[in-house]
Coordinates of N, CA and C in Angstrom, one line a residue:
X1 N 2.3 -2.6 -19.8 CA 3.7 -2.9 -20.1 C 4.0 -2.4 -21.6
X2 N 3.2 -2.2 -22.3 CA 3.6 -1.8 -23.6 C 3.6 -0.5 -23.7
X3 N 3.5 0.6 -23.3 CA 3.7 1.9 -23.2 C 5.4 2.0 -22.4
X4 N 5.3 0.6 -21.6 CA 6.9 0.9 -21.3 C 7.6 0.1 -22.2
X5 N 7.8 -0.7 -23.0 CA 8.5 -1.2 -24.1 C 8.6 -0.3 -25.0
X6 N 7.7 0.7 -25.7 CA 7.4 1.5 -26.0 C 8.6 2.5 -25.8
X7 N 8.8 2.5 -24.6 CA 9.7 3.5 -23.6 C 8.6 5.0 -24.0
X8 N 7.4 4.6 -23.5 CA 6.6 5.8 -23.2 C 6.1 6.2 -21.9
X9 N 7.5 6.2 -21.3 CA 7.6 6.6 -19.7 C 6.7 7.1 -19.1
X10 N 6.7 8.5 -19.5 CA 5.5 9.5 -19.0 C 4.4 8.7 -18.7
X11 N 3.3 8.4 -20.2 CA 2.4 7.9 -20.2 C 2.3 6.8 -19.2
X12 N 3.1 6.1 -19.0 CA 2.7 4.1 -18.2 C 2.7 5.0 -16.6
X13 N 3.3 5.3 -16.4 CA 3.7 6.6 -15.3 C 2.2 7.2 -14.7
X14 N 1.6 8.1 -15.8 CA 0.1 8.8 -15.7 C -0.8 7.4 -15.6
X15 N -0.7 6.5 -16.5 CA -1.7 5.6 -16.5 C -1.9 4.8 -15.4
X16 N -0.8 4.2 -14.8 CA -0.8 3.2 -13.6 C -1.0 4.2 -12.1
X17 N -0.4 5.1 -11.9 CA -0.6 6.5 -11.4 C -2.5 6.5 -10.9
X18 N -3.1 7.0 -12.0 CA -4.3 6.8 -11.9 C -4.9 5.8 -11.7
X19 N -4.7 4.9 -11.6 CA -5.0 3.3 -11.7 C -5.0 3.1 -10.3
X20 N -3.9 3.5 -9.1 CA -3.8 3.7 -8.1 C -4.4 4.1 -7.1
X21 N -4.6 6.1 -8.0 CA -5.5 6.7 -7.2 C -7.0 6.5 -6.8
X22 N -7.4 5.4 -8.4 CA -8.7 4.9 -8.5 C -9.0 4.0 -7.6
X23 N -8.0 3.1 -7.0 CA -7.9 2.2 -6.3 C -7.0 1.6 -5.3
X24 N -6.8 2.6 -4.3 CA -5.7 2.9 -3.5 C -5.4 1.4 -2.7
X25 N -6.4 1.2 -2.5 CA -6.4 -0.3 -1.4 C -5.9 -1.3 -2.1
X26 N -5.9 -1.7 -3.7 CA -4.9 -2.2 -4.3 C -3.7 -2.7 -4.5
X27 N -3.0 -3.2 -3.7 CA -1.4 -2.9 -3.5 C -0.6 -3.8 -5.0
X28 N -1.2 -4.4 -5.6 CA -0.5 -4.3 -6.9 C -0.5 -3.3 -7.3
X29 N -1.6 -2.3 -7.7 CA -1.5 -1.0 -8.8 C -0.5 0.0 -7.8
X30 N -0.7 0.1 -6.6 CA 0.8 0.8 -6.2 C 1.9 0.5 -6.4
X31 N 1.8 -0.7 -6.4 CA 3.1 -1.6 -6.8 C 3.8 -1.3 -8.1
X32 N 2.6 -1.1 -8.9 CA 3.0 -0.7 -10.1 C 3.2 0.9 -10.7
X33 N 2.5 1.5 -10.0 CA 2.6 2.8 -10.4 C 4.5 3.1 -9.3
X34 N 4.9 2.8 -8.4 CA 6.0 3.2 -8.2 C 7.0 2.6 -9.1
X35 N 6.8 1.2 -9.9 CA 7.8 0.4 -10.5 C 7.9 1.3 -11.8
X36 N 6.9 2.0 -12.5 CA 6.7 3.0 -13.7 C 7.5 4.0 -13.3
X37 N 7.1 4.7 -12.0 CA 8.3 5.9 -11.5 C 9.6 5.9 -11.4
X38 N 9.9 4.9 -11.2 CA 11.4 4.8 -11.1 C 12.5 5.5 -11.8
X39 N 12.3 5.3 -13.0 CA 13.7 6.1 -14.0 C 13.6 7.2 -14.0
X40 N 12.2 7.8 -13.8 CA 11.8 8.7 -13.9 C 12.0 9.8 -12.3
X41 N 11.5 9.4 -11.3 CA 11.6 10.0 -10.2 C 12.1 9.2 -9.1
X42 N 13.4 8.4 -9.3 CA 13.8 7.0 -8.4 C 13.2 7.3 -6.5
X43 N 13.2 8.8 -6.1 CA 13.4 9.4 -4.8 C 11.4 8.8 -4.6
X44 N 10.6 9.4 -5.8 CA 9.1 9.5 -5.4 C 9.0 8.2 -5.7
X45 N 9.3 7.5 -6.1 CA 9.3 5.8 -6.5 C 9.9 5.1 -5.0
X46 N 10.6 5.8 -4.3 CA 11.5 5.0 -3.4 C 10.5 5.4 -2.1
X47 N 10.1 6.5 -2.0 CA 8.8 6.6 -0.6 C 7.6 5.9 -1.1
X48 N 7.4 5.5 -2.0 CA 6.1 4.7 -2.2 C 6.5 3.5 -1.9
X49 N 7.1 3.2 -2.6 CA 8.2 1.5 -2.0 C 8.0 1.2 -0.2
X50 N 8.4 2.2 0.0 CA 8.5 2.5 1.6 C 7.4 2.5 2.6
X51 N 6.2 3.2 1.5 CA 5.0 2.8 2.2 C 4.1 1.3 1.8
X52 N 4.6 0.3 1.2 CA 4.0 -0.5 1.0 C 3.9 -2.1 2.2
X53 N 3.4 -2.5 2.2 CA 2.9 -3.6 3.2 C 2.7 -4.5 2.2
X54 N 3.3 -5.5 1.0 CA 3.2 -6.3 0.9 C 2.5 -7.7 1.3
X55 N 1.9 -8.5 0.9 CA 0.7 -9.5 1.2 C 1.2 -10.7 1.4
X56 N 2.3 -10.8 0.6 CA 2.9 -12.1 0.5 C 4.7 -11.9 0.4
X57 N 5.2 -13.0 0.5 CA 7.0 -13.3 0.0 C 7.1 -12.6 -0.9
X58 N 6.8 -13.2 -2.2 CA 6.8 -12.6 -3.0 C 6.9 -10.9 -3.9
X59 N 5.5 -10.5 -3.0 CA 5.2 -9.3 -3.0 C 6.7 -8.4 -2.4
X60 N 6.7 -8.8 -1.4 CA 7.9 -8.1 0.1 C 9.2 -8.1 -1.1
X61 N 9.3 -8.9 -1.8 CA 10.9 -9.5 -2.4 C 10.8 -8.7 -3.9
X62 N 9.8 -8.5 -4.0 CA 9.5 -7.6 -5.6 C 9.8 -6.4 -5.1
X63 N 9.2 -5.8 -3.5 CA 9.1 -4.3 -3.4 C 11.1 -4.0 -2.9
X64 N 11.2 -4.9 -2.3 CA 12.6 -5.0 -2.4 C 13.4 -4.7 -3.5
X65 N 13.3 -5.5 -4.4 CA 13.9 -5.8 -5.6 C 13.9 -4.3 -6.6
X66 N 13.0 -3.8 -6.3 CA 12.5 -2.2 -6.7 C 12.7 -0.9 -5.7
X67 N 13.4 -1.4 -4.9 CA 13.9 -0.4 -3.8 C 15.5 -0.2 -4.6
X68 N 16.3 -2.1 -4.7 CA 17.6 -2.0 -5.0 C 17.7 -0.9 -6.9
X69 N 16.7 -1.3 -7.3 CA 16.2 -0.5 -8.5 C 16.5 0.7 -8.6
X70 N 15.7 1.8 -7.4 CA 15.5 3.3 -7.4 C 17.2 3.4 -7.0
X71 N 18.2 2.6 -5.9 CA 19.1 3.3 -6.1 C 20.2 2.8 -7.0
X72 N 20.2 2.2 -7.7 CA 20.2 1.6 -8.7 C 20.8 3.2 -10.1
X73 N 19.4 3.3 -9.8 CA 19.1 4.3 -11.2 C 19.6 5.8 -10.7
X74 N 19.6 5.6 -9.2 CA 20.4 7.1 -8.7 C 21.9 6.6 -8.5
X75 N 22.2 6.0 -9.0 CA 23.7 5.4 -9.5 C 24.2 5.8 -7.3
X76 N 23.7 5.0 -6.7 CA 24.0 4.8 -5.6 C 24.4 3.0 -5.2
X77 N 25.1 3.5 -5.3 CA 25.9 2.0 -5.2 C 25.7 1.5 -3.9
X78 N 26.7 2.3 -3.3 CA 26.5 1.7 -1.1 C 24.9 1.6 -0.8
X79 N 23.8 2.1 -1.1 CA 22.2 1.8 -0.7 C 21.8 0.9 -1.6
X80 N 22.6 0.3 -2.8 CA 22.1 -0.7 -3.4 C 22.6 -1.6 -2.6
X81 N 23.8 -2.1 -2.4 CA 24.4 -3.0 -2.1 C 23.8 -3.7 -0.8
X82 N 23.5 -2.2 0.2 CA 22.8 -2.9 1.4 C 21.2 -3.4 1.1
X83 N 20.7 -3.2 0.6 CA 19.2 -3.3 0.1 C 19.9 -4.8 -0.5
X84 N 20.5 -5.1 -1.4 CA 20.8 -6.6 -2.3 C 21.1 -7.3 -1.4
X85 N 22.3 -6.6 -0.4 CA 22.5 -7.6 0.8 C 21.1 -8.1 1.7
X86 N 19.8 -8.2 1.7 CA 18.8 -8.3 2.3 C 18.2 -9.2 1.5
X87 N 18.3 -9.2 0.2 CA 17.6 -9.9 -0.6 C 18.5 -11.3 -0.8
X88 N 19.8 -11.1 -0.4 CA 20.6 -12.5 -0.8 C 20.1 -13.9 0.1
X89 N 19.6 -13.4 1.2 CA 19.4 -14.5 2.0 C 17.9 -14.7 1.9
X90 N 16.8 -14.4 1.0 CA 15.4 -15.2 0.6 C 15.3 -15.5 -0.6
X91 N 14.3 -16.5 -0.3 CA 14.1 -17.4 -1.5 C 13.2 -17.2 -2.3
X92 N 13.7 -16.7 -3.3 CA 12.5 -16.1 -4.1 C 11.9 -17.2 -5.2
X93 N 12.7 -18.1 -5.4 CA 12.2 -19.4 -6.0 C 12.3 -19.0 -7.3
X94 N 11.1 -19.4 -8.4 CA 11.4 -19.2 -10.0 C 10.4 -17.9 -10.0
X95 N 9.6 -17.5 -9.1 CA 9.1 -16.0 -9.2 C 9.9 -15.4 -10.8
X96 N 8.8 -14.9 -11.6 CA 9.3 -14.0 -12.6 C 7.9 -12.4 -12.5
X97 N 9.0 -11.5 -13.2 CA 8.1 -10.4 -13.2 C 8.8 -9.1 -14.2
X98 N 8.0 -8.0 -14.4 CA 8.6 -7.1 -15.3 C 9.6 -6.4 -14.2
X99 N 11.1 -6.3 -14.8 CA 11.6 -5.8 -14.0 C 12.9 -4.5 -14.7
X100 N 12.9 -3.9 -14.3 CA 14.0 -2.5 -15.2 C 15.4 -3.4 -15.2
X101 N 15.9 -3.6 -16.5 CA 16.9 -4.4 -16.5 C 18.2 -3.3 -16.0
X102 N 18.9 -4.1 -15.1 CA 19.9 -3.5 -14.3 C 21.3 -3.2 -15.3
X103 N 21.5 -4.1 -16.4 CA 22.7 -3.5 -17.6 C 22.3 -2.4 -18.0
X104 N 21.0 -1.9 -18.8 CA 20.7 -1.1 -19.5 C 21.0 0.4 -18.4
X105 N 20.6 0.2 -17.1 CA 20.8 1.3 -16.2 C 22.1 1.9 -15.9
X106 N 22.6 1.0 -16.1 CA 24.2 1.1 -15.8 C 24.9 2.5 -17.0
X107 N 24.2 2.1 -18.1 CA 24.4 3.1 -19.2 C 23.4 4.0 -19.7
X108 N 22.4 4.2 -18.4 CA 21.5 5.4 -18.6 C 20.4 4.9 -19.2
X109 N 20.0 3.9 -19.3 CA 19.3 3.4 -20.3 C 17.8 2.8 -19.5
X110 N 16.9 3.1 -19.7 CA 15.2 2.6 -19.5 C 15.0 1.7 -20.0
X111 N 14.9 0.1 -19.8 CA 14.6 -1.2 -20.5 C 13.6 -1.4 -19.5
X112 N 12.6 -2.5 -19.6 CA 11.9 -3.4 -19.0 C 12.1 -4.6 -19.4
X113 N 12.5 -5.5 -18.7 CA 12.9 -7.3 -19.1 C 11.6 -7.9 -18.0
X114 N 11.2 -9.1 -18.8 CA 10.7 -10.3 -18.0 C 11.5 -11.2 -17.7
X115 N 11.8 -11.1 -16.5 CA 13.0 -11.7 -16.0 C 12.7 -12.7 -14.5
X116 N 13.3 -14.0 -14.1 CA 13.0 -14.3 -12.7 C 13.5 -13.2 -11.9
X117 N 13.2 -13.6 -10.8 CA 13.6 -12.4 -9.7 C 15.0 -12.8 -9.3
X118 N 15.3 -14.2 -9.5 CA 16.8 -14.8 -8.9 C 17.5 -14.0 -10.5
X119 N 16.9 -14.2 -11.3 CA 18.5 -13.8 -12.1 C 18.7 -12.3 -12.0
X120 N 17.9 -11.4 -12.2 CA 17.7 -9.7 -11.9 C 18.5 -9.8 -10.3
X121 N 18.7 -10.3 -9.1 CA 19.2 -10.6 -7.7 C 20.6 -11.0 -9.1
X122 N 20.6 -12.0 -9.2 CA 22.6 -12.1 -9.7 C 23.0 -11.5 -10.6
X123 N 22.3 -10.5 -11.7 CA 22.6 -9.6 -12.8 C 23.1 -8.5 -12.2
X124 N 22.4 -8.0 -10.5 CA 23.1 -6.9 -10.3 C 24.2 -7.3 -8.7
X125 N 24.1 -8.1 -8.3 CA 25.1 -8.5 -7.5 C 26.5 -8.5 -8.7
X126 N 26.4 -9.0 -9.6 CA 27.8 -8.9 -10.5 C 28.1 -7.3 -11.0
X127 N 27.0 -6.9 -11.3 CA 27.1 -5.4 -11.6 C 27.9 -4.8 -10.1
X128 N 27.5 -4.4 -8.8 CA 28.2 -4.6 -8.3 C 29.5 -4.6 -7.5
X129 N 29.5 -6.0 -7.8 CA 30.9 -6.8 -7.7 C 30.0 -7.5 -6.3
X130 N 29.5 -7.5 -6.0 CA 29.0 -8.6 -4.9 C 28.8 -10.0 -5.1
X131 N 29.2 -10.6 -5.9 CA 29.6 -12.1 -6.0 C 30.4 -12.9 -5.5
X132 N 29.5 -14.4 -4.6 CA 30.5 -15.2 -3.6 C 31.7 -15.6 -4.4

């Protein structure tokens, strides 16, 4: 995480990347190496996403949460919206995690926040406009 606070993209990118390859059966380090990809290649971040089998809720609701992300960052609105629409109806509870803060993307911008997973779900439902 500090190479991406850093905002040393590339590097967290190569590092977790390898981390992966080292240990493919791992599905956090995939997890993470596609979450690193994202600003960077949202499309190769978004088939990794796609190939993931999550273990738990949690897991499933993160890889989600990083799907609404990649299009997010390809300033695709209509594939966000349906992806957030999927996520509005589970319970993600106080779950927190590093997650690409959705303001800073809006204006082109690479942030990583520690954030719950419910407020990152209502930071970009308002972004948006998908609020009940």
């Amino acid at each position: 995480m500090a190479l991406l606070e850093a905002k040393e993209f590339q590097s967290a990118c190569i590092l977790a990347c390898q981390s992966c390859e080292a240990s493919p059966q791992v599905s956090s380090f995939r997890l993470f190496c596609a979450f690193c990809t994202i600003p960077l290649h949202p499309d190769e971040a978004r088939m990794a996403l796609d190939g993931l089998e999550p273990a738990d809720a949690s897991g499933d609701a993160l890889r989600e949460i990083n799907r609404v992300a990649c299009a997010h960052f390809d300033d695709d609105a209509a594939t966000a919206r349906d992806l957030l629409a999927g996520l509005k109806d589970r319970t993600v509870g106080g779950d927190a995690a590093w997650l690409w803060d959705p303001h800073e993307a809006v204006v082109g911008q690479s942030v990583v926040r520690f954030m719950t997973l419910e407020l990152w779900i209502a930071s970009v439902s308002v972004l948006l406009g998908e609020t009940d």
